[in-house]
XYZ file of C-alpha atoms in Angstrom:
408
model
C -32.870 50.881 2.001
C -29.615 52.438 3.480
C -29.371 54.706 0.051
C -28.709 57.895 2.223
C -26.514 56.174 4.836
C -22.569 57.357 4.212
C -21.248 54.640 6.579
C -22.156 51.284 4.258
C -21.525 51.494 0.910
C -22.304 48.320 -0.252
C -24.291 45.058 1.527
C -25.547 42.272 -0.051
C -26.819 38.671 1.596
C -26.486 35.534 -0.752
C -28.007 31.856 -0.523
C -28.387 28.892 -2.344
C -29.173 25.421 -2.036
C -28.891 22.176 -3.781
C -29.077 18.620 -4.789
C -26.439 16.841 -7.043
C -26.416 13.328 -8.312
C -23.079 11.298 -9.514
C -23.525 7.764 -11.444
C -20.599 5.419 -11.240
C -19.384 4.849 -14.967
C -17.663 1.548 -15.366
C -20.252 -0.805 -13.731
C -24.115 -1.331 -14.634
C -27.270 -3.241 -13.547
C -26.340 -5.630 -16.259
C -23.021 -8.195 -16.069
C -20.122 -6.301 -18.094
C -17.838 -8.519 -20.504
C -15.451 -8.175 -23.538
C -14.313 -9.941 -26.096
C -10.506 -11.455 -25.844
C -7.493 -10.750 -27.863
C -7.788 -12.219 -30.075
C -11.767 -12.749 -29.962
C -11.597 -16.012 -30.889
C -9.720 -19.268 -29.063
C -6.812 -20.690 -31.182
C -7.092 -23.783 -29.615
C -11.001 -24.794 -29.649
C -12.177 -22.355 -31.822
C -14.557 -20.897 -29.016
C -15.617 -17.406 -29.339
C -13.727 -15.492 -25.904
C -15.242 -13.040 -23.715
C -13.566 -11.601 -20.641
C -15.496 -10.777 -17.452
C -15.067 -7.169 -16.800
C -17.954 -6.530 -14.127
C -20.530 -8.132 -11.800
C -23.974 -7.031 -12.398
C -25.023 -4.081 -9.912
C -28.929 -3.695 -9.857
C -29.594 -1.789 -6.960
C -26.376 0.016 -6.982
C -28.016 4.001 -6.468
C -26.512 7.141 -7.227
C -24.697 9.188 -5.259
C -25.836 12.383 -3.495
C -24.674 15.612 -2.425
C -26.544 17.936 -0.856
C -25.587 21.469 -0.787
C -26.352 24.628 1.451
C -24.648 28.434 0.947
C -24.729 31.337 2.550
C -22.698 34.372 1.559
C -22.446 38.068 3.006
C -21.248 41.020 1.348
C -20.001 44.629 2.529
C -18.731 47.864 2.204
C -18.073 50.119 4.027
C -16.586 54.123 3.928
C -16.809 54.211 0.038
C -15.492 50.563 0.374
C -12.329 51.311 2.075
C -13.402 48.402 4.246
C -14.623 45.868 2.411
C -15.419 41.642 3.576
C -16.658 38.642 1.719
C -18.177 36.165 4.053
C -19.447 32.399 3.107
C -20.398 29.752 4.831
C -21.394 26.273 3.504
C -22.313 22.801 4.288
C -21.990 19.886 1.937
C -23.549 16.489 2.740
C -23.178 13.031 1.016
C -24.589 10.014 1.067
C -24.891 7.288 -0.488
C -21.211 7.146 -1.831
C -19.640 4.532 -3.519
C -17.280 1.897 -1.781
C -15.755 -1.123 -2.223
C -16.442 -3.899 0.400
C -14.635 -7.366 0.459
C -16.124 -9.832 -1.736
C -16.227 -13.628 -1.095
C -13.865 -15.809 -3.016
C -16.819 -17.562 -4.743
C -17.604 -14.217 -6.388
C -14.338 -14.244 -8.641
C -13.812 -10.474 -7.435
C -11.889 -9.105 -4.652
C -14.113 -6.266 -3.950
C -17.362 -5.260 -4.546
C -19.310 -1.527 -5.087
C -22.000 -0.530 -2.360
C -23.280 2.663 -1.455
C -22.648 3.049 1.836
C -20.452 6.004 2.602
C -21.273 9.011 3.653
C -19.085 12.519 4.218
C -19.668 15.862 5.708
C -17.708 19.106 4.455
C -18.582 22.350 6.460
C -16.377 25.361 6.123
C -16.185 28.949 6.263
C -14.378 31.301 3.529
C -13.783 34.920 3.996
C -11.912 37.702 2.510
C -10.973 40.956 3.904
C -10.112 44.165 2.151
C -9.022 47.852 3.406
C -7.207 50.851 2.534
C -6.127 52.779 5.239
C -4.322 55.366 3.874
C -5.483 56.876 -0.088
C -3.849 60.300 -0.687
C -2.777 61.720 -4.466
C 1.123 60.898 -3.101
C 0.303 57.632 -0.661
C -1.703 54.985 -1.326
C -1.948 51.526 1.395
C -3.623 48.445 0.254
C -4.135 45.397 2.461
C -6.107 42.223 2.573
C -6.886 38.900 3.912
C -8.285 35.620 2.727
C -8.751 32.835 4.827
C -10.682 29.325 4.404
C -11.518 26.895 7.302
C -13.027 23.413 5.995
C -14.270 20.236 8.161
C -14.795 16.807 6.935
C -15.853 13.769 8.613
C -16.457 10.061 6.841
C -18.455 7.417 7.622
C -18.707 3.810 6.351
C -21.252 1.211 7.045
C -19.274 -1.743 5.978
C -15.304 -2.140 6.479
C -13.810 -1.505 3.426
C -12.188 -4.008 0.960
C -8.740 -3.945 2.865
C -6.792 -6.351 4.594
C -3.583 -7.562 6.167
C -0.265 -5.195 4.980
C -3.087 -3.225 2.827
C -5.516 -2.485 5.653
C -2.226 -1.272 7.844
C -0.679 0.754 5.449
C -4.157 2.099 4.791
C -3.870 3.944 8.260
C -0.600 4.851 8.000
C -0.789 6.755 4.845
C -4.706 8.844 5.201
C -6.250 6.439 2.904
C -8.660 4.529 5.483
C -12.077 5.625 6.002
C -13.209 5.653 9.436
C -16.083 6.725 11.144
C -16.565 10.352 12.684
C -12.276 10.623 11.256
C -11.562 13.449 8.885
C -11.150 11.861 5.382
C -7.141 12.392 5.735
C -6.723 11.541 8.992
C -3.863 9.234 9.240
C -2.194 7.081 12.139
C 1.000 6.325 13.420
C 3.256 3.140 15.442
C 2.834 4.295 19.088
C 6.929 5.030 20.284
C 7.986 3.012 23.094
C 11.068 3.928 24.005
C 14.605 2.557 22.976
C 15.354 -0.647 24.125
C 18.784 0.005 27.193
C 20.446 -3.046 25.446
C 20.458 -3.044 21.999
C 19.461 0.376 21.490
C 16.719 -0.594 18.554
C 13.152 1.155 19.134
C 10.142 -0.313 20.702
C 6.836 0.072 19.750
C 3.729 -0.236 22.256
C 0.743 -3.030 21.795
C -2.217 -2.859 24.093
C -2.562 -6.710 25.093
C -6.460 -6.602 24.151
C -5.863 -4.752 20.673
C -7.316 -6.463 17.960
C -4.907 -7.601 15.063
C -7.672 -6.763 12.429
C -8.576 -3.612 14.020
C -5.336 -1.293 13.600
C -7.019 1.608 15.317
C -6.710 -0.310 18.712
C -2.816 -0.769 18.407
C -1.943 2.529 16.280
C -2.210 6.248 17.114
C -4.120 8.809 15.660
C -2.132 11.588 14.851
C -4.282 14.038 12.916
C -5.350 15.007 9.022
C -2.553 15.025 6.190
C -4.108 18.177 4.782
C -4.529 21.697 6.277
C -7.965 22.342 7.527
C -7.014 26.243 7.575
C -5.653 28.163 4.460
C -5.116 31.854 3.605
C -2.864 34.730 2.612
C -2.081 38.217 2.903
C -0.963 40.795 0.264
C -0.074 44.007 1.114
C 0.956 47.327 -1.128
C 2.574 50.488 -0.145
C 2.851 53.331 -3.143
C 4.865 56.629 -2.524
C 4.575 58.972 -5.707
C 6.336 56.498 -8.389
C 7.606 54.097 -5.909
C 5.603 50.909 -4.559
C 6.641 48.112 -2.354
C 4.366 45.074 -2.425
C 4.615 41.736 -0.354
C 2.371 38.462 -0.240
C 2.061 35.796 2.518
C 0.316 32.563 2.296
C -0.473 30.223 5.843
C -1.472 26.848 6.707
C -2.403 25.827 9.772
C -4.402 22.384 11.173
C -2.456 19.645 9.738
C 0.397 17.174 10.490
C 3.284 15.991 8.705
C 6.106 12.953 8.897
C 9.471 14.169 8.937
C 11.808 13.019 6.228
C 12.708 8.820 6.487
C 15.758 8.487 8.637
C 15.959 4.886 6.789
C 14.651 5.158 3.935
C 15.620 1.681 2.571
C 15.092 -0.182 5.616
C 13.535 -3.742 5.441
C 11.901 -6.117 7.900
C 15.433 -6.383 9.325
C 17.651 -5.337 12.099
C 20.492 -3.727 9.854
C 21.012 -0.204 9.295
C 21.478 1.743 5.693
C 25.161 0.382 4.038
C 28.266 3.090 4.716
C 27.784 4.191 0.986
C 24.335 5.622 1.762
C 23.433 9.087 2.114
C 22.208 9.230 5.686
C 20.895 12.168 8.242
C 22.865 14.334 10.198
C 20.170 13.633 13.275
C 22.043 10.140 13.109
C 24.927 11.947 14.841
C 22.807 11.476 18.159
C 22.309 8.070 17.701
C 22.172 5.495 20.375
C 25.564 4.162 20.892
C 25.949 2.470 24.358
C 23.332 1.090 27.229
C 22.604 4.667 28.920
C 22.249 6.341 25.680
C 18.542 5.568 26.018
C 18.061 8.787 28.528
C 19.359 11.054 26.102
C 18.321 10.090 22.404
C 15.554 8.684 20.523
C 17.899 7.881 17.779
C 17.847 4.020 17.664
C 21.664 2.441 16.807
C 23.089 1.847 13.724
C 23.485 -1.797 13.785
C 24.959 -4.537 11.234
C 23.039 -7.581 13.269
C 21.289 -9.059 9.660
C 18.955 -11.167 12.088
C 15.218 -10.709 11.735
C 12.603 -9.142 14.066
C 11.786 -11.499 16.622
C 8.442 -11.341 18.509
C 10.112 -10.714 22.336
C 12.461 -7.678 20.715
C 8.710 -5.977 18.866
C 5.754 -6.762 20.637
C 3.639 -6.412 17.615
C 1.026 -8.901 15.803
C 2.123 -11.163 13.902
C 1.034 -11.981 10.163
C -0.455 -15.258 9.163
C 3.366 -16.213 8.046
C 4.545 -14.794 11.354
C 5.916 -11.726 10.201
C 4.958 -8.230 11.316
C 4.551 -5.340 8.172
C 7.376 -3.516 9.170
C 10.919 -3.445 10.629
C 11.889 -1.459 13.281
C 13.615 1.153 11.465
C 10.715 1.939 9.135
C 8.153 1.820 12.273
C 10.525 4.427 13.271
C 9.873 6.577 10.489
C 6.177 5.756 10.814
C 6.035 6.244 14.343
C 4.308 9.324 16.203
C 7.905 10.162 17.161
C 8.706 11.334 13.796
C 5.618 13.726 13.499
C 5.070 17.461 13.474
C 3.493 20.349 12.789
C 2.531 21.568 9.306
C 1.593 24.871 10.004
C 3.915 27.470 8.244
C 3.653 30.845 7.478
C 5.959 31.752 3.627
C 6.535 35.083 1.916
C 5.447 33.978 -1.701
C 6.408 37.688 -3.193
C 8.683 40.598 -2.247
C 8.897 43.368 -4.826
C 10.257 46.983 -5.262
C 9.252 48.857 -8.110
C 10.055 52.322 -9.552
C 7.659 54.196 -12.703
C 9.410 55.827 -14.565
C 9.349 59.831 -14.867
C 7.303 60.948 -18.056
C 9.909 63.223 -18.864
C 12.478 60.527 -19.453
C 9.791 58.456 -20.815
C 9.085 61.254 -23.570
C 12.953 61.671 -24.170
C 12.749 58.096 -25.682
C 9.058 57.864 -26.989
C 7.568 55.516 -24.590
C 4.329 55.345 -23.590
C 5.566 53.872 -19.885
C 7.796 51.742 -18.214
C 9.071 50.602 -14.724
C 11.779 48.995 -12.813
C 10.911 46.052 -9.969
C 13.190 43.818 -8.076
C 11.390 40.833 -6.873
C 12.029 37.936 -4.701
C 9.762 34.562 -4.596
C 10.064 32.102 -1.744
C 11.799 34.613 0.247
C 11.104 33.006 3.715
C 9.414 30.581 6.201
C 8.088 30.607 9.785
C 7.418 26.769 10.792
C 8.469 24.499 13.540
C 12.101 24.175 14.342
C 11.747 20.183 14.669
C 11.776 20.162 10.609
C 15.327 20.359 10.370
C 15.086 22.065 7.363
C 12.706 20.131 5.807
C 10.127 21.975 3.602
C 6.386 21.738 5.007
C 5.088 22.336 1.714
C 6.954 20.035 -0.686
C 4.337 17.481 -1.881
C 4.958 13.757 -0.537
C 3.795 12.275 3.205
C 6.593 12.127 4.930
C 8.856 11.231 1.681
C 12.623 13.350 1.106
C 11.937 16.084 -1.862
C 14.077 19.284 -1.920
C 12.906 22.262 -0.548
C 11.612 25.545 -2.073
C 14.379 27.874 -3.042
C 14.234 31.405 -3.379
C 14.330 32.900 -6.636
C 15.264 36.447 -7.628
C 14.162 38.564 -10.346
C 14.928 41.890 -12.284
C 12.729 43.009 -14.481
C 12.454 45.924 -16.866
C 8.645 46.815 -18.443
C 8.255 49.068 -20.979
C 5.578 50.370 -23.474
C 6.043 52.447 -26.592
């Protein structure tokens, strides 16, 4: 098949499917206990055991169901060359943790009833445009693309502050939402008067439901990845560059108060603050212009007609103003970036000079990591790839290298 065709030089289709099985460890069908520390009471005597684990008799495993399909080519004595798979991963059957009565003695309790979907495509691409004796070009592509939607039959052992923070940080699962989907304070405006922010609150949202009162605002992660590398030889001298890109997610912008409380004061004057502050709110009017809420030194807590917000059952809300700020959709943006990872010159050396002092070979390269970024200008600076959601770590530097290789 295709042996006398010059065109394709390679071709291959791949497949593959499967069924995987996970068993929870810690937990049985049978009640799980331990003995104390010291085994034995002091007091009566009594031989101790601790309760470690309800018994779980119809707890099932969990399973993943796996499909692949792959596609390989060449073409032009693989000058052109592509890697193509696709695949579709299916659970069910996963473990969660519903709320328990009180009568149980446990907080939570294991059930299989989650399910998740992964589907995704990864692909790499290869050619080499030009390949003479002096001139060589190399360049290719890699990309992946991956989908993921949960499900939950139950609500899951959260409540109160928990179940709120839950949604703001990715860690919920809801139904037909990406795994790290995360939501956000919906931004009301700032208030003429006092300049302090304002959040909006349907009137038929329900308190135990934060979906009805926050915002969606997208998945934590990138659901596109990929990079380029590229080379360039001339005789002894090669120039290489690589690229990596993200695309598909969102990402909170650095805490403007990052030690706010539940109250209506800003940071103390011997805090490092933002230079966005600047902009601030500073008189009624200011509203039109800024989003940057006041710096105030009013110590006097939130009050129900200043943040229309639910109340807790000690009739307090889970945040103050200035950290619903920072955790409001105001203070989101893209994550998409695009970052030279590697710039490098390098020189081989002759083999006459390489004779002269008995080496076998050797070569010069200046290299540069980190080099540069393409993201969105509403960062300020702030490094879309630093690890943290929404926290304040330093960004990537550039680093610069000189190297000397040699071989005798």
């Amino acid at each position: 098949f295709l042996k006398k065709n010059k065109i394709i030089s390679n071709l291959s289709l791949r497949a593959s499917y499967g069924v995987q099985g996970n068993v929870v460890q810690n937990v049985g069908p049978n009640i799980v206990a331990s003995y104390g520390n010291p085994p034995i009471n002091t007091l009566t005597g009594d031989y101790v055991l601790n309760f470690v684990s309800p018994a779980y008799p119809d707890l099932r495993w969990e399973k993943t169901t796996t499909t692949n399909l792959g596609l390989d080519f060449g073409m032009l004595k693989n000058r052109i060359r592509a890697t193509f798979d696709l695949y579709n991963r299916r659970g069910s059957d996963l473990l969660l943790a519903v709320a328990a009565p009180y009568e149980t003695g446990q907080s939570s309790l294991y059930y299989n009833g989650g399910k998740m979907t992964n589907r995704g495509i990864e692909f790499m691409l290869g050619f080499t445009p030009v390949k003479t004796q002096k001139i060589q070009w190399d360049l290719s592509l890699n990309g992946a693309q991956n989908k993921n939607l949960s499900g939950s039959s139950q609500q899951v052992a959260t409540t109160g502050t928990n179940l709120v923070n839950s949604y703001l940080n990715g860690s919920v699962i809801v139904n037909g939402v990406p795994m790290d989907g995360f939501y956000s304070y919906k931004f009301a405006g700032l208030n003429g008067t006092t300049g302090l922010p304002q959040y909006y609150f349907p009137k038929n949202a329900n308190y135990n439901d934060p979906a009805t009162w926050l915002v969606y605002s997208g998945r934590k992660t990138p659901n596109f990845t990929g990079g380029m590398q590229t080379s360039l030889r001339y005789k002894a001298i090669t120039l290489s560059a690589a690229f990596t890109y993200v695309t598909g997610n969102m990402k909170r912008l650095n805490p403007l108060y990052p030690s706010a409380g539940k109250v209506l004061y800003a940071p103390q004057p011997n805090q490092n603050l933002s230079a966005e502050l600047v902009n601030r709110w500073r008189k009624p009017g200011d509203e039109k212009y800024t989003n940057i809420p006041v710096l105030t030194t009013n110590n006097q807590y939130i009050q129900q007609d200043t943040l229309p917000m639910p109340l807790g059952a000690n009739g307090a809300i889970f945040d103050g103003v200035y950290k619903m700020y920072d955790k409001s959709d105001l203070r989101l943006v893209s994550g998409s970036y695009i970052r030279c990872t590697n710039l490098a010159l390098s020189y081989a050396l002759p083999s006459s000079f390489l004779k002269a002092i008995a080496m076998r070979s050797g070569s010069v390269t200046i290299a540069a990591r980190n080099l540069f970024k393409i993201a969105d200008k509403k960062l300020y600076g702030q490094d879309p790839e630093t690890s943290g959601f929404g926290g304040s770590s330093l960004p990537i530097l550039p680093v610069y290298n000189f190297a000397f290789k040699c071989n005798f």
